[in-house]
Short mmCIF file of C-alpha atoms and ligand atoms in Angstrom, two decimals:
data_model
loop_
_atom_site.label_atom_id
_atom_site.label_comp_id
_atom_site.label_asym_id
_atom_site.label_seq_id
_atom_site.Cartn_x
_atom_site.Cartn_y
_atom_site.Cartn_z
CA MET A 1 65.32 96.96 86.63
CA ALA A 2 68.57 94.96 86.94
CA ASP A 3 68.70 91.35 85.71
CA LYS A 4 69.12 90.06 89.22
CA THR A 5 67.49 91.51 92.31
CA ALA A 6 67.24 90.79 96.01
CA THR A 7 64.12 91.41 98.05
CA LEU A 8 64.20 92.18 101.73
CA THR A 9 61.12 91.41 103.81
CA PHE A 10 60.52 92.70 107.33
CA SER A 11 58.61 91.17 110.22
CA ASP A 12 57.59 94.57 111.64
CA GLY A 13 55.14 95.57 108.95
CA THR A 14 57.61 97.61 106.88
CA PRO A 15 56.85 96.98 103.19
CA GLU A 16 59.36 94.75 101.40
CA VAL A 17 62.09 96.42 99.40
CA THR A 18 63.74 95.16 96.23
CA PHE A 19 67.33 95.98 95.35
CA PRO A 20 69.35 95.52 92.16
CA ILE A 21 72.26 93.11 92.24
CA HIS A 22 75.35 94.34 90.39
CA GLN A 23 77.65 91.81 88.84
CA SER A 24 81.36 91.88 89.68
CA SER A 25 83.79 90.78 86.94
CA ILE A 26 85.11 88.16 89.37
CA GLY A 27 84.21 87.56 93.00
CA PRO A 28 80.94 88.09 94.83
CA ASP A 29 78.20 90.18 93.24
CA VAL A 30 76.87 93.06 95.32
CA VAL A 31 73.37 93.95 96.48
CA ASP A 32 73.00 97.69 95.94
CA ILE A 33 71.23 98.80 99.11
CA ARG A 34 71.63 102.55 98.66
CA THR A 35 67.86 103.09 98.56
CA LEU A 36 67.20 101.06 101.72
CA TYR A 37 66.99 103.97 104.16
CA GLY A 38 64.79 106.06 101.88
CA LYS A 39 62.40 103.19 101.32
CA SER A 40 62.33 101.57 104.76
CA GLY A 41 63.77 104.08 107.25
CA LYS A 42 66.33 101.45 108.29
CA PHE A 43 70.09 101.21 108.01
CA THR A 44 72.20 98.09 107.56
CA PHE A 45 74.57 97.27 110.42
CA ASP A 46 78.01 95.94 109.50
CA PRO A 47 80.79 97.14 111.78
CA GLY A 48 84.14 95.93 110.46
CA PHE A 49 82.66 95.74 106.93
CA MET A 50 82.24 91.97 107.12
CA SER A 51 79.74 91.92 104.21
CA THR A 52 79.95 95.44 102.84
CA ALA A 53 81.66 96.57 99.64
CA SER A 54 82.49 100.23 100.18
CA CYS A 55 83.15 100.92 96.48
CA ALA A 56 83.46 99.40 93.01
CA SER A 57 87.11 99.12 92.01
CA THR A 58 89.13 97.99 89.00
CA ILE A 59 92.51 97.92 90.74
CA THR A 60 93.08 94.84 92.87
CA TYR A 61 91.27 91.56 93.28
CA ILE A 62 91.73 89.06 96.09
CA ASP A 63 90.24 85.58 96.21
CA GLY A 64 90.74 84.79 99.87
CA ASP A 65 89.70 81.14 99.59
CA LYS A 66 92.00 80.39 96.67
CA GLY A 67 94.81 82.58 98.02
CA GLU A 68 94.89 84.64 94.84
CA LEU A 69 95.93 88.28 94.42
CA LEU A 70 95.65 90.17 91.12
CA TYR A 71 96.75 93.74 90.35
CA ARG A 72 94.74 94.99 87.34
CA GLY A 73 94.17 91.32 86.44
CA TYR A 74 97.80 90.18 86.67
CA PRO A 75 98.67 87.53 89.31
CA ILE A 76 101.06 88.81 91.96
CA ASP A 77 103.40 85.90 91.24
CA ASP A 78 103.68 86.95 87.58
CA LEU A 79 104.38 90.55 88.48
CA ALA A 80 106.89 89.69 91.20
CA ARG A 81 108.87 87.50 88.79
CA ASN A 82 108.71 89.61 85.63
CA CYS A 83 108.39 93.27 86.59
CA ASN A 84 110.04 95.77 88.85
CA TYR A 85 108.31 97.98 91.40
CA LEU A 86 108.06 101.02 89.13
CA ASP A 87 106.38 98.88 86.44
CA VAL A 88 103.86 97.87 89.08
CA CYS A 89 103.40 101.51 90.12
CA TYR A 90 102.68 102.37 86.49
CA LEU A 91 100.24 99.47 86.24
CA LEU A 92 98.35 100.48 89.37
CA LEU A 93 98.29 104.14 88.42
CA TYR A 94 97.40 103.91 84.73
CA GLY A 95 95.72 100.49 84.44
CA ASP A 96 98.25 98.76 82.18
CA LEU A 97 101.90 97.78 82.20
CA PRO A 98 104.08 100.38 80.48
CA THR A 99 105.42 99.99 76.95
CA PRO A 100 109.25 100.32 76.80
CA ALA A 101 108.88 104.04 75.90
CA GLU A 102 106.34 104.67 78.68
CA ARG A 103 108.57 102.81 81.10
CA GLN A 104 111.54 105.00 80.26
CA ARG A 105 109.53 108.18 80.60
CA PHE A 106 107.90 107.14 83.87
CA ASP A 107 111.15 105.93 85.48
CA SER A 108 112.89 109.14 84.51
CA LEU A 109 109.99 111.22 85.86
CA ILE A 110 110.15 109.44 89.22
CA LEU A 111 113.93 109.68 89.41
CA HIS A 112 113.78 113.43 88.82
CA HIS A 113 111.45 114.05 91.76
CA THR A 114 113.32 112.10 94.44
CA MET A 115 114.77 115.04 96.38
CA ALA A 116 112.76 116.32 99.32
CA HIS A 117 112.48 120.06 99.92
CA GLU A 118 115.52 121.25 101.93
CA GLN A 119 113.19 122.85 104.45
CA ILE A 120 112.10 119.34 105.50
CA HIS A 121 115.51 119.02 107.21
CA PHE A 122 114.51 121.73 109.67
CA PHE A 123 111.14 120.15 110.22
CA MET A 124 112.90 116.86 111.09
CA ARG A 125 114.84 118.51 113.89
CA GLY A 126 111.67 118.97 115.90
CA PHE A 127 111.38 115.22 116.43
CA ARG A 128 113.00 113.33 119.29
CA ARG A 129 115.78 111.08 118.01
CA ASP A 130 114.04 108.04 119.48
CA ALA A 131 110.65 108.79 117.88
CA HIS A 132 109.06 105.83 116.12
CA PRO A 133 109.70 106.13 112.36
CA MET A 134 105.98 105.77 111.68
CA ALA A 135 105.28 108.79 113.89
CA VAL A 136 107.98 110.70 112.02
CA LEU A 137 106.70 109.55 108.61
CA THR A 138 103.11 110.49 109.43
CA GLY A 139 104.37 113.94 110.40
CA LEU A 140 106.69 114.31 107.41
CA VAL A 141 104.10 113.35 104.82
CA GLY A 142 101.52 115.57 106.52
CA ALA A 143 104.08 118.37 106.37
CA MET A 144 104.72 117.67 102.70
CA SER A 145 101.17 118.79 101.97
CA ALA A 146 102.24 122.23 103.23
CA PHE A 147 105.07 122.26 100.69
CA TYR A 148 102.75 121.58 97.77
CA PRO A 149 99.61 123.71 98.17
CA ASP A 150 99.24 123.39 94.39
CA SER A 151 98.21 119.74 94.92
CA MET A 152 94.90 120.85 96.43
CA ASN A 153 92.81 120.76 93.25
CA VAL A 154 92.18 116.99 93.24
CA HIS A 155 89.65 117.26 90.42
CA ASP A 156 92.40 118.24 87.96
CA PRO A 157 93.97 115.06 86.53
CA LYS A 158 97.29 116.82 85.89
CA VAL A 159 97.48 117.95 89.52
CA ARG A 160 96.68 114.42 90.70
CA GLU A 161 99.38 112.99 88.46
CA THR A 162 101.98 115.43 89.76
CA SER A 163 101.07 114.57 93.36
CA ALA A 164 101.34 110.86 92.53
CA ILE A 165 104.81 111.30 91.00
CA ARG A 166 105.97 113.41 93.94
CA LEU A 167 104.75 110.91 96.49
CA ILE A 168 106.16 107.81 94.77
CA ALA A 169 109.49 109.57 94.25
CA LYS A 170 109.90 111.24 97.66
CA LEU A 171 108.66 108.56 100.05
CA PRO A 172 111.98 106.65 99.98
CA THR A 173 113.83 109.89 100.70
CA LEU A 174 111.58 110.64 103.67
CA VAL A 175 111.78 107.08 105.05
CA ALA A 176 115.57 107.17 104.78
CA MET A 177 115.67 110.58 106.47
CA ALA A 178 113.58 109.25 109.36
CA TYR A 179 116.08 106.40 109.78
CA LYS A 180 119.25 108.46 109.44
CA TYR A 181 117.91 110.98 111.92
CA SER A 182 117.24 108.23 114.47
CA ILE A 183 120.84 106.97 114.29
CA GLY A 184 122.47 110.39 114.04
CA GLU A 185 123.96 109.90 110.57
CA PRO A 186 123.88 112.50 107.79
CA TYR A 187 121.07 112.23 105.28
CA MET A 188 122.12 110.78 101.95
CA TYR A 189 120.74 112.58 98.92
CA PRO A 190 119.16 110.32 96.30
CA ASP A 191 121.40 109.04 93.50
CA ASN A 192 119.28 109.12 90.36
CA THR A 193 121.54 106.70 88.51
CA LEU A 194 120.34 103.83 90.72
CA SER A 195 117.18 101.76 90.52
CA TYR A 196 114.31 102.71 92.81
CA ALA A 197 115.13 99.90 95.28
CA GLY A 198 118.88 100.46 94.91
CA ASN A 199 118.38 104.08 95.81
CA VAL A 200 116.42 103.12 98.93
CA LEU A 201 119.28 100.86 100.04
CA ARG A 202 121.85 103.56 99.41
CA MET A 203 119.91 106.28 101.20
CA LEU A 204 119.45 103.95 104.18
CA PHE A 205 122.89 102.41 104.46
CA ALA A 206 125.50 104.58 102.72
CA THR A 207 127.48 107.30 104.45
CA PRO A 208 129.32 110.18 102.76
CA CYS A 209 132.64 108.65 103.92
CA GLU A 210 132.61 105.48 101.85
CA GLN A 211 131.72 104.11 98.45
CA PHE A 212 128.47 102.18 98.58
CA VAL A 213 127.91 99.26 96.25
CA VAL A 214 124.34 98.02 95.95
CA ASN A 215 124.08 94.23 96.45
CA PRO A 216 121.87 93.08 93.53
CA VAL A 217 120.30 90.24 95.52
CA LEU A 218 119.22 92.63 98.28
CA GLU A 219 118.11 95.16 95.68
CA ARG A 220 115.90 92.57 94.02
CA ALA A 221 114.59 91.39 97.42
CA LEU A 222 113.63 94.92 98.44
CA ASP A 223 112.03 95.50 95.05
CA ARG A 224 109.96 92.36 95.59
CA ILE A 225 108.93 93.48 99.07
CA LEU A 226 107.71 96.72 97.49
CA ILE A 227 105.78 94.89 94.76
CA LEU A 228 104.11 92.55 97.26
CA HIS A 229 102.95 95.46 99.42
CA ALA A 230 101.92 97.81 96.61
CA ASP A 231 98.15 97.39 96.95
CA HIS A 232 95.64 95.18 98.70
CA GLU A 233 92.19 96.51 97.80
CA GLN A 234 90.00 98.01 100.55
CA ASN A 235 92.10 97.27 103.66
CA ALA A 236 91.99 99.57 106.70
CA SER A 237 94.61 102.09 105.56
CA THR A 238 93.29 102.24 101.98
CA SER A 239 89.77 102.76 103.25
CA THR A 240 91.18 105.48 105.53
CA VAL A 241 92.78 107.23 102.55
CA ARG A 242 89.55 106.99 100.55
CA LEU A 243 87.43 108.27 103.42
CA CYS A 244 89.85 111.06 104.22
CA ALA A 245 90.21 112.12 100.58
CA SER A 246 86.45 111.93 100.02
CA SER A 247 86.16 115.31 101.74
CA GLY A 248 88.24 116.77 98.89
CA THR A 249 91.25 117.32 101.13
CA ASN A 250 94.84 117.64 99.92
CA PRO A 251 95.78 114.14 98.61
CA ILE A 252 99.18 114.25 100.32
CA ALA A 253 97.43 114.83 103.66
CA ALA A 254 95.14 111.87 102.89
CA ILE A 255 98.22 109.66 102.41
CA ALA A 256 99.47 110.80 105.85
CA ALA A 257 96.15 109.52 107.28
CA GLY A 258 96.76 106.17 105.57
CA ILE A 259 100.24 105.97 107.11
CA ALA A 260 98.78 106.59 110.58
CA CYS A 261 96.30 103.75 110.07
CA LEU A 262 98.91 101.37 108.69
CA TRP A 263 101.03 101.71 111.83
CA GLY A 264 98.73 99.51 113.96
CA PRO A 265 99.87 95.95 114.81
CA ALA A 266 96.72 94.39 113.34
CA HIS A 267 97.67 95.95 109.97
CA GLY A 268 101.09 97.10 108.73
CA GLY A 269 102.68 96.99 112.18
CA ALA A 270 102.39 93.19 112.14
CA ASN A 271 105.81 92.72 110.47
CA GLU A 272 107.56 94.49 113.33
CA ALA A 273 105.38 92.72 115.90
CA CYS A 274 106.11 89.36 114.22
CA LEU A 275 109.87 89.83 114.34
CA ASN A 276 109.64 90.96 117.97
CA MET A 277 107.58 87.85 118.72
CA LEU A 278 110.17 85.56 117.10
CA THR A 279 113.05 87.34 118.84
CA GLN A 280 111.33 87.02 122.20
CA LEU A 281 110.53 83.36 121.63
CA GLN A 282 114.14 82.73 120.61
CA ALA A 283 115.36 84.40 123.82
CA GLN A 284 112.99 82.24 125.88
CA GLY A 285 114.36 78.97 124.46
CA GLY A 286 113.48 78.95 120.74
CA VAL A 287 112.13 75.77 119.12
CA GLU A 288 111.87 74.04 122.54
CA LYS A 289 109.33 76.64 123.65
CA ILE A 290 107.07 76.58 120.58
CA GLY A 291 104.55 74.23 122.23
CA GLU A 292 104.21 76.50 125.26
CA PHE A 293 103.89 79.58 123.05
CA ILE A 294 101.21 78.00 120.88
CA SER A 295 99.24 77.12 124.03
CA GLN A 296 99.37 80.77 125.08
CA VAL A 297 98.16 81.85 121.62
CA LYS A 298 95.26 79.42 121.85
CA ASP A 299 94.35 80.54 125.36
CA LYS A 300 91.47 82.96 124.86
CA THR A 301 92.27 84.77 128.11
CA SER A 302 95.84 85.62 127.04
CA SER A 303 95.26 88.09 124.12
CA ILE A 304 98.50 86.78 122.57
CA ARG A 305 98.26 86.25 118.81
CA LEU A 306 100.57 84.45 116.44
CA MET A 307 101.68 87.55 114.59
CA GLY A 308 102.03 87.18 110.82
CA PHE A 309 99.20 84.62 110.84
CA GLY A 310 95.57 85.11 109.85
CA HIS A 311 93.88 87.54 107.55
CA ARG A 312 90.42 89.03 107.15
CA VAL A 313 90.26 88.02 103.49
CA TYR A 314 92.73 85.16 102.98
CA LYS A 315 91.41 81.88 104.29
CA ASN A 316 94.28 80.10 102.55
CA TYR A 317 98.04 80.68 102.27
CA ASP A 318 98.62 84.36 101.44
CA PRO A 319 100.25 84.27 97.95
CA ARG A 320 102.55 87.09 99.07
CA ALA A 321 103.81 84.97 101.97
CA LYS A 322 104.91 82.23 99.54
CA LEU A 323 106.94 84.72 97.50
CA MET A 324 108.33 86.28 100.65
CA ARG A 325 109.46 82.89 101.94
CA GLU A 326 111.25 82.28 98.64
CA THR A 327 112.94 85.69 98.89
CA CYS A 328 113.91 84.90 102.46
CA HIS A 329 115.80 81.79 101.24
CA GLU A 330 117.55 83.83 98.52
CA VAL A 331 118.60 86.66 100.82
CA LEU A 332 119.79 84.46 103.66
CA GLY A 333 121.65 82.29 101.13
CA ASN A 334 123.34 85.32 99.59
CA LEU A 335 124.42 86.61 103.00
CA GLY A 336 125.56 83.20 104.25
CA LEU A 337 122.82 83.21 106.91
CA GLN A 338 121.08 79.94 105.93
CA ASN A 339 121.28 78.83 109.55
CA ASP A 340 119.79 82.03 110.90
CA PRO A 341 118.10 80.88 114.12
CA LEU A 342 115.09 83.18 113.67
CA PHE A 343 114.41 81.82 110.18
CA LYS A 344 114.65 78.25 111.46
CA LEU A 345 112.39 79.10 114.35
CA ALA A 346 109.88 80.78 112.00
CA MET A 347 109.76 77.74 109.71
CA LYS A 348 109.26 75.34 112.64
CA LEU A 349 106.61 77.55 114.20
CA GLU A 350 104.80 77.78 110.86
CA GLN A 351 104.89 74.02 110.42
CA ILE A 352 103.55 73.36 113.92
CA ALA A 353 100.79 75.97 113.58
CA LEU A 354 99.70 74.65 110.20
CA GLU A 355 99.26 71.17 111.73
CA ASP A 356 97.33 72.45 114.74
CA ASP A 357 93.55 72.15 114.76
CA TYR A 358 93.13 75.66 116.25
CA PHE A 359 94.71 77.24 113.15
CA ILE A 360 93.26 74.69 110.68
CA SER A 361 89.68 75.14 111.88
CA ARG A 362 89.96 78.95 111.75
CA LYS A 363 91.76 78.89 108.39
CA LEU A 364 94.72 80.82 109.79
CA TYR A 365 97.72 80.78 107.44
CA PRO A 366 100.91 82.85 107.27
CA ASN A 367 100.37 86.29 105.79
CA VAL A 368 102.88 88.55 104.03
CA ASP A 369 104.23 89.81 107.34
CA TYR A 370 105.35 86.44 108.62
CA TYR A 371 108.59 86.30 106.60
CA SER A 372 109.01 89.93 105.58
CA GLY A 373 110.52 90.90 108.93
CA ILE A 374 113.22 88.24 108.63
CA VAL A 375 114.08 89.38 105.09
CA GLN A 376 114.18 93.04 106.09
CA LYS A 377 116.30 92.30 109.15
CA ALA A 378 118.77 90.37 106.98
CA ILE A 379 118.93 93.30 104.55
CA GLY A 380 119.91 95.44 107.56
CA ILE A 381 116.62 97.26 108.05
CA PRO A 382 115.87 97.65 111.78
CA PRO A 383 112.47 96.31 112.97
CA GLN A 384 111.24 99.80 113.87
CA LEU A 385 111.53 100.76 110.21
CA PHE A 386 109.65 97.76 108.76
CA THR A 387 106.24 99.43 108.71
CA ALA A 388 107.71 102.56 107.15
CA ILE A 389 109.00 100.40 104.27
CA PHE A 390 105.48 98.96 103.98
CA ALA A 391 104.08 102.51 103.88
CA LEU A 392 106.52 103.50 101.16
CA ALA A 393 105.44 100.50 99.09
CA ARG A 394 101.72 101.01 99.73
CA THR A 395 101.77 104.69 98.79
CA ILE A 396 101.13 103.83 95.13
CA GLY A 397 98.12 101.69 96.08
CA TRP A 398 96.69 104.52 98.17
CA ILE A 399 97.19 107.00 95.32
CA ALA A 400 95.64 104.72 92.71
CA GLN A 401 92.62 104.10 94.96
CA LEU A 402 92.26 107.79 95.75
CA ASN A 403 92.36 108.68 92.04
CA GLU A 404 89.82 105.99 91.25
CA MET A 405 87.46 107.35 93.89
CA ILE A 406 87.77 110.97 92.78
CA THR A 407 87.06 110.08 89.14
CA ASP A 408 84.14 107.77 89.96
CA PRO A 409 80.94 109.43 88.66
CA GLU A 410 79.14 108.13 91.75
CA TYR A 411 81.73 109.67 94.10
CA LYS A 412 80.34 111.16 97.31
CA ILE A 413 81.89 112.12 100.62
CA GLY A 414 82.08 108.97 102.79
CA ARG A 415 79.61 109.16 105.64
CA PRO A 416 78.81 105.93 107.51
CA ARG A 417 75.63 105.87 109.58
CA GLN A 418 75.18 104.30 113.01
CA SER A 419 72.80 102.54 115.31
CA TYR A 420 72.52 104.91 118.28
CA VAL A 421 72.19 102.92 121.51
CA GLY A 422 72.86 105.71 124.02
CA GLU A 423 70.56 107.70 126.30
CA LYS A 424 67.24 108.87 124.88
CA LEU A 425 66.41 112.58 125.01
CA ARG A 426 66.85 113.96 128.53
CA HIS A 427 67.34 117.41 130.04
CA VAL A 428 69.83 118.91 132.48
CA LYS A 429 68.44 119.26 136.02
CA PRO A 430 69.62 122.65 137.30
CA TYR A 431 72.14 122.29 140.18
CA ALA A 432 70.72 123.19 143.57
CA GLY A 433 71.79 126.71 144.51
CA ASN A 434 72.41 127.81 140.89
N1 CMC B 1 96.65 84.18 116.29
C1 CMC B 1 95.73 83.52 117.02
N2 CMC B 1 94.41 83.52 116.78
C2 CMC B 1 93.98 84.23 115.74
C3 CMC B 1 94.87 84.95 114.92
C4 CMC B 1 96.25 84.91 115.22
N3 CMC B 1 97.13 85.58 114.49
N4 CMC B 1 94.17 85.60 113.95
C5 CMC B 1 92.89 85.28 114.16
N5 CMC B 1 92.77 84.45 115.24
C6 CMC B 1 91.55 83.82 115.75
C7 CMC B 1 90.72 84.79 116.58
O1 CMC B 1 91.07 84.73 117.95
C8 CMC B 1 89.32 84.31 116.31
O2 CMC B 1 89.13 83.14 117.07
P1 CMC B 1 87.66 82.82 117.69
O3 CMC B 1 86.77 82.60 116.51
O4 CMC B 1 87.87 81.62 118.53
O5 CMC B 1 87.28 84.02 118.50
C9 CMC B 1 89.38 83.86 114.84
O6 CMC B 1 90.76 83.48 114.62
C10 CMC B 1 88.99 84.96 113.85
O7 CMC B 1 89.80 86.10 114.13
P2 CMC B 1 89.33 87.60 113.95
O8 CMC B 1 90.18 88.48 114.79
O9 CMC B 1 87.84 87.67 114.14
O10 CMC B 1 89.64 87.82 112.43
P3 CMC B 1 89.79 89.19 111.71
O11 CMC B 1 89.49 88.95 110.29
O12 CMC B 1 89.03 90.25 112.41
O13 CMC B 1 91.35 89.53 111.92
C11 CMC B 1 93.64 89.83 111.60
C12 CMC B 1 92.30 89.48 110.94
C13 CMC B 1 94.70 89.97 110.51
C14 CMC B 1 93.52 91.18 112.31
C15 CMC B 1 94.01 88.73 112.59
O14 CMC B 1 94.13 87.50 111.93
C16 CMC B 1 95.29 89.05 113.36
O15 CMC B 1 95.24 89.77 114.38
N6 CMC B 1 96.47 88.52 112.90
C17 CMC B 1 97.72 88.85 113.51
C18 CMC B 1 98.18 90.21 113.04
C19 CMC B 1 98.70 90.15 111.62
O16 CMC B 1 99.49 89.30 111.25
N7 CMC B 1 98.27 91.14 110.82
C20 CMC B 1 98.74 91.30 109.45
C21 CMC B 1 97.66 91.15 108.43
S1 CMC B 1 98.34 91.01 106.77
C22 CMC B 1 99.04 92.53 106.45
C23 CMC B 1 98.04 93.62 106.30
O17 CMC B 1 97.13 93.49 105.49
O18 CMC B 1 98.20 94.64 106.99
#
């Protein structure tokens, strides 16, 4: 029997059931209720996973009350200031930061897998030019699973590693292709002499007609965006990837499922929705109209939300939002856009919301998406592409979580249960005349 237990008693005569409590290294302990149904014939009911841990994980830890985020034990602030995105990929994938030799090997491995299969170009042509990049990316990554049937054996660590390398390396190429296709420009092949973030910038913004020089401030800013979005424990898209991959499907196809989930405005789509919100507010009168806008947000009949605010886990300032705000200052400063009206509007709106009892009482603070749209827009990334950049960054988190699940000795296909509240057994009455 475990050191700590929890006992559940019932008022309907069902005998009480005792469960072990497992200790977490930090954060809430968990009551292991796996035997509940067998012992009592009852399920737990927790739609939205408000109190349910779906797995044990060693990858990412969030303390929502403190506003703390750790990847493999390292604070996000530390990683954002001292590492680059590929270091963080290595950390998430293998559990530790790379040594200089490991770093060199890993970087070189990624850089030598950046090209997408030429056949993908033909696949792209099936899309409408005005298709949303997230629709295109979901399709492209799904299609990629057809290019690598050898990735199917997820129980082979070598196969999983190769899929991981391919995905980390090729996502920027696919995201850039989706963008170039939408604006009718030729695709730019990756340049393996550049950094990961530098390569993304070049593939997005260079043309074959001109020399392209990577701006180091924008390169660093994009790298930071990637680090901040790399993982976030069991959020909706990560849980989607885990659930999808739990059937033993092709891991690349499971990542496509994660991308589809990320697209929604309550999740990764919030950065695009936030920038659209700010742009709309600016067009309606900007700072002068903040009061009116906040009243609409607070009006429960309006369904308008302050995008980029609030989080299921953070009940304090999202630590990623702080870093993103800092990056926003750096990027706008570098580009001479310190007086950017959207940035000023965002800061004023944030200040007013943080002083408003509606947001204070519900512990609603800016999340990572509040400032990331402004930074990305300043870099030159169009709002429609924001969530695709998020997907590219999050791919490593999805892979690390998928690998962790597959290698967990307690791994099982995910299969939630339900409380059925529909019709009881009934029978079809034959139609008259039949
Ligand atoms: N604006 C106005 N009210 C809000 C907001 C908001 N952004 N977020 C939550 N609330 C209110 C909500 O109406 C509810 O009020 P009441 O108790 O009076 O009914 C209360 O706060 C709790 O909200 P909830 O929807 O029950 O909380 P949740 O944990 O289910 O939702 C959330 C979390 C992120 C979906 C939500 O805060 C939201 O919709 N935020 C805006 C979208 C956004 O910025 N999403 C990005 C999340 S961070 C990036 C990522 O992880 O993908």
